[in-house]
Short mmCIF file of C-alpha atoms in Angstrom, two decimals:
data_model
loop_
_atom_site.label_atom_id
_atom_site.label_comp_id
_atom_site.label_asym_id
_atom_site.label_seq_id
_atom_site.Cartn_x
_atom_site.Cartn_y
_atom_site.Cartn_z
CA UNK A 1 0.00 0.00 0.00
CA UNK A 2 2.88 2.34 0.79
CA UNK A 3 4.44 1.90 -2.63
CA UNK A 4 1.08 2.59 -4.29
CA UNK A 5 0.71 5.84 -2.35
CA UNK A 6 4.27 6.89 -3.16
CA UNK A 7 3.80 6.23 -6.88
CA UNK A 8 0.28 7.58 -7.39
CA UNK A 9 0.49 10.76 -5.27
CA UNK A 10 3.01 12.64 -7.48
CA UNK A 11 1.03 11.76 -10.62
CA UNK A 12 -2.12 13.11 -9.00
CA UNK A 13 -0.20 16.23 -7.99
CA UNK A 14 0.77 16.86 -11.62
CA UNK A 15 -2.87 16.45 -12.66
CA UNK A 16 -3.95 18.84 -9.90
CA UNK A 17 -1.43 21.46 -11.08
CA UNK A 18 -2.82 21.16 -14.60
CA UNK A 19 -6.38 21.66 -13.35
CA UNK A 20 -5.29 24.60 -11.18
CA UNK A 21 -3.71 26.27 -14.20
CA UNK A 22 -6.71 25.61 -16.44
CA UNK A 23 -9.42 26.61 -13.94
CA UNK A 24 -7.66 29.14 -11.76
CA UNK A 25 -7.83 28.95 -7.95
CA UNK A 26 -11.34 27.48 -7.88
CA UNK A 27 -12.69 26.61 -4.42
CA UNK A 28 -13.42 23.00 -5.40
CA UNK A 29 -9.71 22.42 -5.99
CA UNK A 30 -8.61 23.39 -2.46
CA UNK A 31 -9.53 20.21 -0.60
CA UNK A 32 -8.18 17.79 -3.26
CA UNK A 33 -4.99 19.86 -3.41
CA UNK A 34 -4.49 19.62 0.35
CA UNK A 35 -5.14 15.87 0.35
CA UNK A 36 -2.82 15.23 -2.60
CA UNK A 37 -0.10 17.39 -1.05
CA UNK A 38 -0.34 15.43 2.21
CA UNK A 39 -0.22 12.15 0.30
CA UNK A 40 2.92 13.29 -1.52
CA UNK A 41 4.66 14.11 1.77
CA UNK A 42 3.62 10.79 3.26
CA UNK A 43 4.63 8.86 0.16
CA UNK A 44 8.03 10.53 0.06
CA UNK A 45 8.65 9.61 3.69
CA UNK A 46 8.17 5.93 2.82
CA UNK A 47 10.87 5.86 0.12
CA UNK A 48 13.66 4.73 2.43
CA UNK A 49 11.84 1.47 3.15
CA UNK A 50 11.56 0.56 -0.55
CA UNK A 51 13.92 -1.57 -2.59
CA UNK A 52 16.37 0.37 -4.72
CA UNK A 53 14.50 -0.19 -8.06
CA UNK A 54 11.13 0.79 -6.57
CA UNK A 55 12.68 3.80 -4.87
CA UNK A 56 14.17 4.92 -8.20
CA UNK A 57 10.77 4.54 -9.91
CA UNK A 58 8.98 6.58 -7.26
CA UNK A 59 11.64 9.29 -7.28
CA UNK A 60 11.29 9.60 -11.06
CA UNK A 61 7.52 10.06 -10.62
CA UNK A 62 8.14 12.87 -8.13
CA UNK A 63 10.03 14.63 -10.90
CA UNK A 64 6.82 14.77 -12.94
CA UNK A 65 5.08 17.61 -11.02
CA UNK A 66 8.41 19.39 -10.57
CA UNK A 67 9.06 19.24 -14.30
CA UNK A 68 5.54 20.46 -15.02
CA UNK A 69 5.94 23.39 -12.64
CA UNK A 70 9.21 24.35 -14.32
CA UNK A 71 7.36 24.97 -17.60
CA UNK A 72 5.27 27.65 -15.87
CA UNK A 73 8.22 29.72 -14.66
CA UNK A 74 9.11 32.94 -16.49
CA UNK A 75 11.39 32.36 -19.46
CA UNK A 76 11.36 35.25 -21.97
CA UNK A 77 12.34 34.03 -25.41
CA UNK A 78 14.37 35.73 -28.10
CA UNK A 79 14.70 35.10 -31.82
CA UNK A 80 17.67 35.82 -34.02
CA UNK A 81 15.57 37.19 -36.87
CA UNK A 82 15.38 40.96 -37.36
CA UNK A 83 12.27 42.67 -38.67
CA UNK A 84 12.28 45.48 -41.22
CA UNK A 85 9.12 47.16 -40.01
CA UNK A 86 9.34 50.45 -41.87
CA UNK A 87 6.90 53.35 -41.69
CA UNK A 88 3.25 53.03 -40.77
CA UNK A 89 1.38 52.26 -43.99
CA UNK A 90 -1.08 54.94 -45.14
CA UNK A 91 -4.82 54.43 -44.73
CA UNK A 92 -7.78 56.45 -45.98
CA UNK A 93 -10.54 55.64 -43.52
CA UNK A 94 -14.00 56.92 -44.50
CA UNK A 95 -15.67 59.07 -41.84
CA UNK A 96 -18.50 56.53 -41.45
CA UNK A 97 -16.10 53.77 -40.38
CA UNK A 98 -16.30 52.62 -36.74
CA UNK A 99 -15.51 49.72 -34.44
CA UNK A 100 -17.35 48.02 -31.56
CA UNK A 101 -16.78 45.00 -29.34
CA UNK A 102 -19.36 42.29 -28.68
CA UNK A 103 -18.31 40.25 -25.60
CA UNK A 104 -20.02 36.85 -25.80
CA UNK A 105 -18.63 35.07 -22.75
CA UNK A 106 -15.54 34.01 -20.84
CA UNK A 107 -13.57 30.97 -19.82
CA UNK A 108 -12.16 30.82 -16.29
CA UNK A 109 -8.42 30.28 -16.13
CA UNK A 110 -5.31 31.31 -14.19
CA UNK A 111 -2.64 33.73 -15.37
CA UNK A 112 -0.28 30.75 -15.68
CA UNK A 113 -2.51 29.22 -18.34
CA UNK A 114 -1.88 32.20 -20.60
CA UNK A 115 1.86 32.79 -20.36
CA UNK A 116 5.02 31.54 -18.68
CA UNK A 117 5.62 33.48 -15.49
CA UNK A 118 1.93 33.92 -14.73
CA UNK A 119 0.75 32.87 -11.29
CA UNK A 120 -1.12 29.61 -10.79
CA UNK A 121 -3.11 31.38 -8.07
CA UNK A 122 -4.14 34.49 -10.04
CA UNK A 123 -7.63 34.01 -11.51
CA UNK A 124 -8.26 35.47 -14.94
CA UNK A 125 -11.30 35.56 -17.16
CA UNK A 126 -10.35 34.85 -20.76
CA UNK A 127 -12.61 36.90 -23.03
CA UNK A 128 -14.52 35.52 -26.01
CA UNK A 129 -15.25 38.65 -28.03
CA UNK A 130 -16.40 39.43 -31.54
CA UNK A 131 -15.50 42.80 -33.07
CA UNK A 132 -17.75 44.65 -35.49
CA UNK A 133 -16.05 46.78 -38.15
CA UNK A 134 -18.50 49.16 -39.85
CA UNK A 135 -17.39 50.32 -43.30
CA UNK A 136 -19.34 51.82 -46.21
CA UNK A 137 -18.22 48.94 -48.44
CA UNK A 138 -19.73 46.34 -46.10
CA UNK A 139 -19.24 45.44 -42.45
CA UNK A 140 -17.10 42.69 -40.95
CA UNK A 141 -17.07 40.64 -37.78
CA UNK A 142 -13.57 39.78 -36.62
CA UNK A 143 -14.16 36.38 -34.96
CA UNK A 144 -17.53 35.49 -33.44
CA UNK A 145 -16.87 34.28 -29.91
CA UNK A 146 -19.39 31.89 -28.38
CA UNK A 147 -22.57 31.09 -30.30
CA UNK A 148 -25.91 29.75 -29.08
CA UNK A 149 -24.72 26.17 -29.77
CA UNK A 150 -21.47 26.52 -27.82
CA UNK A 151 -22.30 23.52 -25.61
CA UNK A 152 -22.67 21.28 -28.67
CA UNK A 153 -19.48 22.66 -30.21
CA UNK A 154 -17.51 22.04 -27.02
CA UNK A 155 -18.94 18.51 -26.89
CA UNK A 156 -17.13 17.66 -30.14
CA UNK A 157 -13.76 18.15 -28.41
CA UNK A 158 -11.96 15.44 -26.38
CA UNK A 159 -13.01 14.74 -22.80
CA UNK A 160 -9.70 15.96 -21.31
CA UNK A 161 -10.21 19.37 -22.94
CA UNK A 162 -13.79 19.62 -21.71
CA UNK A 163 -12.70 18.75 -18.17
CA UNK A 164 -10.15 21.57 -18.28
CA UNK A 165 -12.64 24.16 -19.58
CA UNK A 166 -15.18 26.09 -17.53
CA UNK A 167 -17.07 28.86 -19.31
CA UNK A 168 -19.99 31.29 -19.16
CA UNK A 169 -22.09 32.37 -22.14
CA UNK A 170 -23.41 35.92 -22.38
CA UNK A 171 -25.50 37.21 -25.28
CA UNK A 172 -24.24 35.91 -28.61
CA UNK A 173 -22.91 38.25 -31.28
CA UNK A 174 -26.09 37.88 -33.32
CA UNK A 175 -28.28 38.62 -30.29
CA UNK A 176 -26.25 41.74 -29.51
CA UNK A 177 -26.46 42.98 -33.10
CA UNK A 178 -30.21 42.44 -33.17
CA UNK A 179 -30.79 44.11 -29.80
CA UNK A 180 -28.86 47.17 -31.02
CA UNK A 181 -31.11 47.50 -34.07
CA UNK A 182 -28.29 46.60 -36.45
CA UNK A 183 -29.24 45.79 -40.05
CA UNK A 184 -27.82 42.29 -40.56
CA UNK A 185 -27.86 42.72 -44.35
CA UNK A 186 -24.91 45.11 -43.90
CA UNK A 187 -22.71 42.27 -42.63
CA UNK A 188 -20.41 41.39 -45.52
CA UNK A 189 -18.39 38.59 -43.92
CA UNK A 190 -17.00 36.98 -40.79
CA UNK A 191 -13.23 37.35 -40.75
CA UNK A 192 -11.60 34.67 -38.59
CA UNK A 193 -8.20 35.08 -36.99
CA UNK A 194 -8.28 31.26 -36.90
CA UNK A 195 -10.84 28.46 -36.76
CA UNK A 196 -10.80 27.11 -33.20
CA UNK A 197 -14.06 26.54 -31.28
CA UNK A 198 -14.05 29.78 -29.29
CA UNK A 199 -13.62 31.91 -32.42
CA UNK A 200 -15.93 30.14 -34.86
CA UNK A 201 -18.81 28.99 -32.64
CA UNK A 202 -20.88 32.13 -33.28
CA UNK A 203 -20.60 31.65 -37.05
CA UNK A 204 -23.31 29.01 -36.73
CA UNK A 205 -25.72 31.84 -35.86
CA UNK A 206 -25.00 33.56 -39.21
CA UNK A 207 -25.67 30.87 -41.84
CA UNK A 208 -26.27 33.58 -44.44
CA UNK A 209 -22.87 35.25 -43.92
CA UNK A 210 -19.66 33.94 -45.58
CA UNK A 211 -16.70 33.06 -43.36
CA UNK A 212 -13.40 34.33 -44.75
CA UNK A 213 -10.25 32.26 -44.24
CA UNK A 214 -7.00 31.79 -46.23
CA UNK A 215 -6.37 28.52 -48.10
CA UNK A 216 -4.07 27.13 -45.39
CA UNK A 217 -6.77 27.50 -42.75
CA UNK A 218 -9.44 26.02 -44.98
CA UNK A 219 -7.29 22.91 -45.46
CA UNK A 220 -6.80 22.79 -41.71
CA UNK A 221 -10.57 22.96 -41.07
CA UNK A 222 -11.28 20.26 -43.64
CA UNK A 223 -8.61 17.94 -42.23
CA UNK A 224 -8.87 15.64 -39.22
CA UNK A 225 -7.32 17.72 -36.44
CA UNK A 226 -9.45 17.40 -33.30
CA UNK A 227 -9.22 21.16 -32.62
CA UNK A 228 -11.30 21.95 -35.72
CA UNK A 229 -14.02 19.38 -35.02
CA UNK A 230 -16.36 22.19 -33.84
CA UNK A 231 -15.91 24.00 -37.17
CA UNK A 232 -16.68 20.83 -39.10
CA UNK A 233 -19.81 20.31 -37.02
CA UNK A 234 -21.34 23.63 -38.15
CA UNK A 235 -23.82 23.03 -40.96
CA UNK A 236 -23.98 25.00 -43.14
CA UNK A 237 -20.64 26.81 -42.92
CA UNK A 238 -20.07 28.98 -45.97
CA UNK A 239 -16.27 29.22 -46.22
CA UNK A 240 -14.76 31.68 -48.69
CA UNK A 241 -11.03 31.88 -49.38
CA UNK A 242 -9.02 35.04 -49.78
CA UNK A 243 -5.40 35.19 -50.86
CA UNK A 244 -2.46 37.36 -49.94
CA UNK A 245 -0.66 39.72 -52.30
CA UNK A 246 3.11 40.17 -52.39
CA UNK A 247 2.78 43.54 -50.69
CA UNK A 248 4.84 43.93 -47.51
CA UNK A 249 3.08 45.36 -44.45
CA UNK A 250 5.03 46.34 -41.32
CA UNK A 251 7.64 43.69 -42.03
CA UNK A 252 5.23 40.94 -43.08
CA UNK A 253 6.03 39.80 -46.60
CA UNK A 254 2.41 39.45 -47.75
CA UNK A 255 -0.88 41.16 -47.04
CA UNK A 256 -4.51 41.41 -48.11
CA UNK A 257 -6.16 44.84 -48.17
CA UNK A 258 -9.87 44.12 -47.70
CA UNK A 259 -11.29 47.43 -48.90
CA UNK A 260 -8.33 48.71 -50.92
CA UNK A 261 -8.01 51.79 -48.67
CA UNK A 262 -5.58 50.46 -46.05
CA UNK A 263 -8.17 50.45 -43.24
CA UNK A 264 -8.40 46.67 -42.78
CA UNK A 265 -5.28 44.75 -43.77
CA UNK A 266 -4.74 41.04 -43.08
CA UNK A 267 -1.30 39.42 -42.84
CA UNK A 268 -0.46 35.71 -42.48
CA UNK A 269 0.78 34.70 -39.01
CA UNK A 270 0.89 30.88 -39.00
CA UNK A 271 1.89 29.03 -35.87
CA UNK A 272 -1.09 28.63 -33.57
CA UNK A 273 -2.87 27.15 -36.59
CA UNK A 274 -1.50 26.82 -40.14
CA UNK A 275 -3.69 29.67 -41.40
CA UNK A 276 -3.75 32.05 -38.43
CA UNK A 277 -3.77 35.73 -39.35
CA UNK A 278 -3.33 39.18 -37.83
CA UNK A 279 -5.84 41.89 -38.76
CA UNK A 280 -4.64 45.51 -38.74
CA UNK A 281 -7.40 48.13 -38.48
CA UNK A 282 -7.05 51.90 -38.91
CA UNK A 283 -9.94 54.22 -37.96
CA UNK A 284 -10.79 57.75 -39.21
CA UNK A 285 -9.05 59.34 -36.18
CA UNK A 286 -5.94 57.35 -37.18
CA UNK A 287 -6.32 55.08 -34.17
CA UNK A 288 -4.71 51.75 -35.05
CA UNK A 289 -5.38 48.23 -33.81
CA UNK A 290 -3.71 44.89 -34.41
CA UNK A 291 -6.00 41.91 -33.76
CA UNK A 292 -3.55 39.08 -33.20
CA UNK A 293 -6.02 36.29 -32.36
CA UNK A 294 -4.38 33.53 -30.32
CA UNK A 295 -0.81 34.42 -31.17
CA UNK A 296 -0.81 35.05 -27.42
CA UNK A 297 -3.53 34.32 -24.86
CA UNK A 298 -2.67 37.26 -22.61
CA UNK A 299 -0.97 40.60 -23.29
CA UNK A 300 2.16 39.46 -21.42
CA UNK A 301 2.85 37.14 -24.33
CA UNK A 302 3.70 40.26 -26.36
CA UNK A 303 4.85 42.73 -23.70
CA UNK A 304 7.08 40.24 -21.87
CA UNK A 305 7.71 37.88 -24.82
CA UNK A 306 6.53 34.88 -22.87
CA UNK A 307 5.21 31.77 -24.59
CA UNK A 308 2.40 29.63 -23.30
CA UNK A 309 3.62 26.98 -20.82
CA UNK A 310 4.43 23.57 -22.25
CA UNK A 311 1.04 21.96 -21.61
CA UNK A 312 -0.75 24.84 -23.36
CA UNK A 313 1.84 25.13 -26.12
CA UNK A 314 0.61 21.77 -27.37
CA UNK A 315 -2.26 23.78 -28.85
CA UNK A 316 0.19 25.41 -31.28
CA UNK A 317 0.68 23.77 -34.65
CA UNK A 318 4.08 25.48 -35.02
CA UNK A 319 5.61 26.81 -31.76
CA UNK A 320 8.68 28.21 -33.56
CA UNK A 321 6.45 30.32 -35.83
CA UNK A 322 4.48 31.51 -32.81
CA UNK A 323 7.71 32.73 -31.17
CA UNK A 324 8.78 34.46 -34.37
CA UNK A 325 5.45 36.22 -34.88
CA UNK A 326 5.26 37.22 -31.21
CA UNK A 327 8.71 38.77 -31.50
CA UNK A 328 7.59 40.53 -34.67
CA UNK A 329 4.53 42.02 -32.95
CA UNK A 330 6.65 43.01 -29.93
CA UNK A 331 8.97 44.89 -32.31
CA UNK A 332 6.00 46.65 -33.95
CA UNK A 333 4.56 47.56 -30.54
CA UNK A 334 7.91 48.95 -29.37
CA UNK A 335 8.26 51.10 -32.50
CA UNK A 336 4.62 52.21 -32.61
CA UNK A 337 3.34 52.18 -29.00
CA UNK A 338 0.24 54.08 -30.10
CA UNK A 339 -0.99 50.91 -31.84
CA UNK A 340 -3.29 48.83 -29.62
CA UNK A 341 -2.46 45.13 -29.63
CA UNK A 342 -5.71 43.19 -29.24
CA UNK A 343 -5.18 39.72 -27.81
CA UNK A 344 -8.36 37.73 -28.44
CA UNK A 345 -8.69 36.36 -24.88
CA UNK A 346 -7.43 39.31 -22.84
CA UNK A 347 -10.23 41.75 -21.93
CA UNK A 348 -7.66 44.42 -21.08
CA UNK A 349 -6.77 44.73 -24.75
CA UNK A 350 -10.40 45.55 -25.64
CA UNK A 351 -10.62 48.41 -23.10
CA UNK A 352 -10.39 51.20 -25.70
CA UNK A 353 -12.99 49.61 -28.03
CA UNK A 354 -16.57 50.72 -27.29
CA UNK A 355 -19.15 48.04 -26.57
CA UNK A 356 -22.09 47.82 -28.94
CA UNK A 357 -25.00 49.62 -27.25
CA UNK A 358 -28.41 47.90 -27.22
CA UNK A 359 -31.41 49.85 -28.50
CA UNK A 360 -33.50 51.41 -25.67
#
């Protein structure tokens, strides 16, 4: 019985750390944490009485939670590549152009879930927000957040992911548009930063609106990766491809100018998914935004150049590309601090964007 306690306790401790990171310091984790911690202490005290091979096995298992914890410690990265950013590209924003945020819900996490160096015991609400861009040539939604069928979409993902995810749904993007008196026929397209569940779920509420993605992301959606199962479950999903031109934009080799006036420019930023993008938006008052999707999960990913911890980095299709694009955005932010970096799941980055006001 002693050997079982000594072997199982450290494995349970690693699982508990993972749940603590994913859920934040939730009250229901306190008692199990205390019990598992006590079991680890007791199990460790028994090691001297074990045979040498069994002692070695148990000691190696105690390294598991220690190794996991090490991936949460601060470790700013650097890349050798330099970025030729250049001057801010011109934009001719029409006076009627505007922007508004539509918060659709949150997931409950800890700071450590979002970036290395974040505390396991600091609760954070990860935002799920759509952004409405109004433009005379047709309006856009950047991402959609949670839709009315979010529970069904989440159910298509593996059990381990569902166990690590606790969320709340507010009004969906469509409900908020309707309650504000918005004319839905003005909505030209949904522009995804990438196709994961928490960005595409609300697209199911707009079957009449095309969803714009680049070819690489369309192939990703139509493949067999478990992370895009929610996207494949949406019927109908009207995907439309756009392509990039060989026109550099702030150091990115290619870009796609949606309206041809420089106000909404998309650049490829693969890494989190093969077809992830960054959307640059310039308003009539020359206020500039960069919607970077899940390039980072919290602003510290850019400001402190901290990756996601190892367990969360598994969500990245290409971690090296994520590091490179994060460094690129950090360089842009340092050169042009007036540009607001909008991290999809950090509500702080949406603070300067007005919320869509419902009709009285």
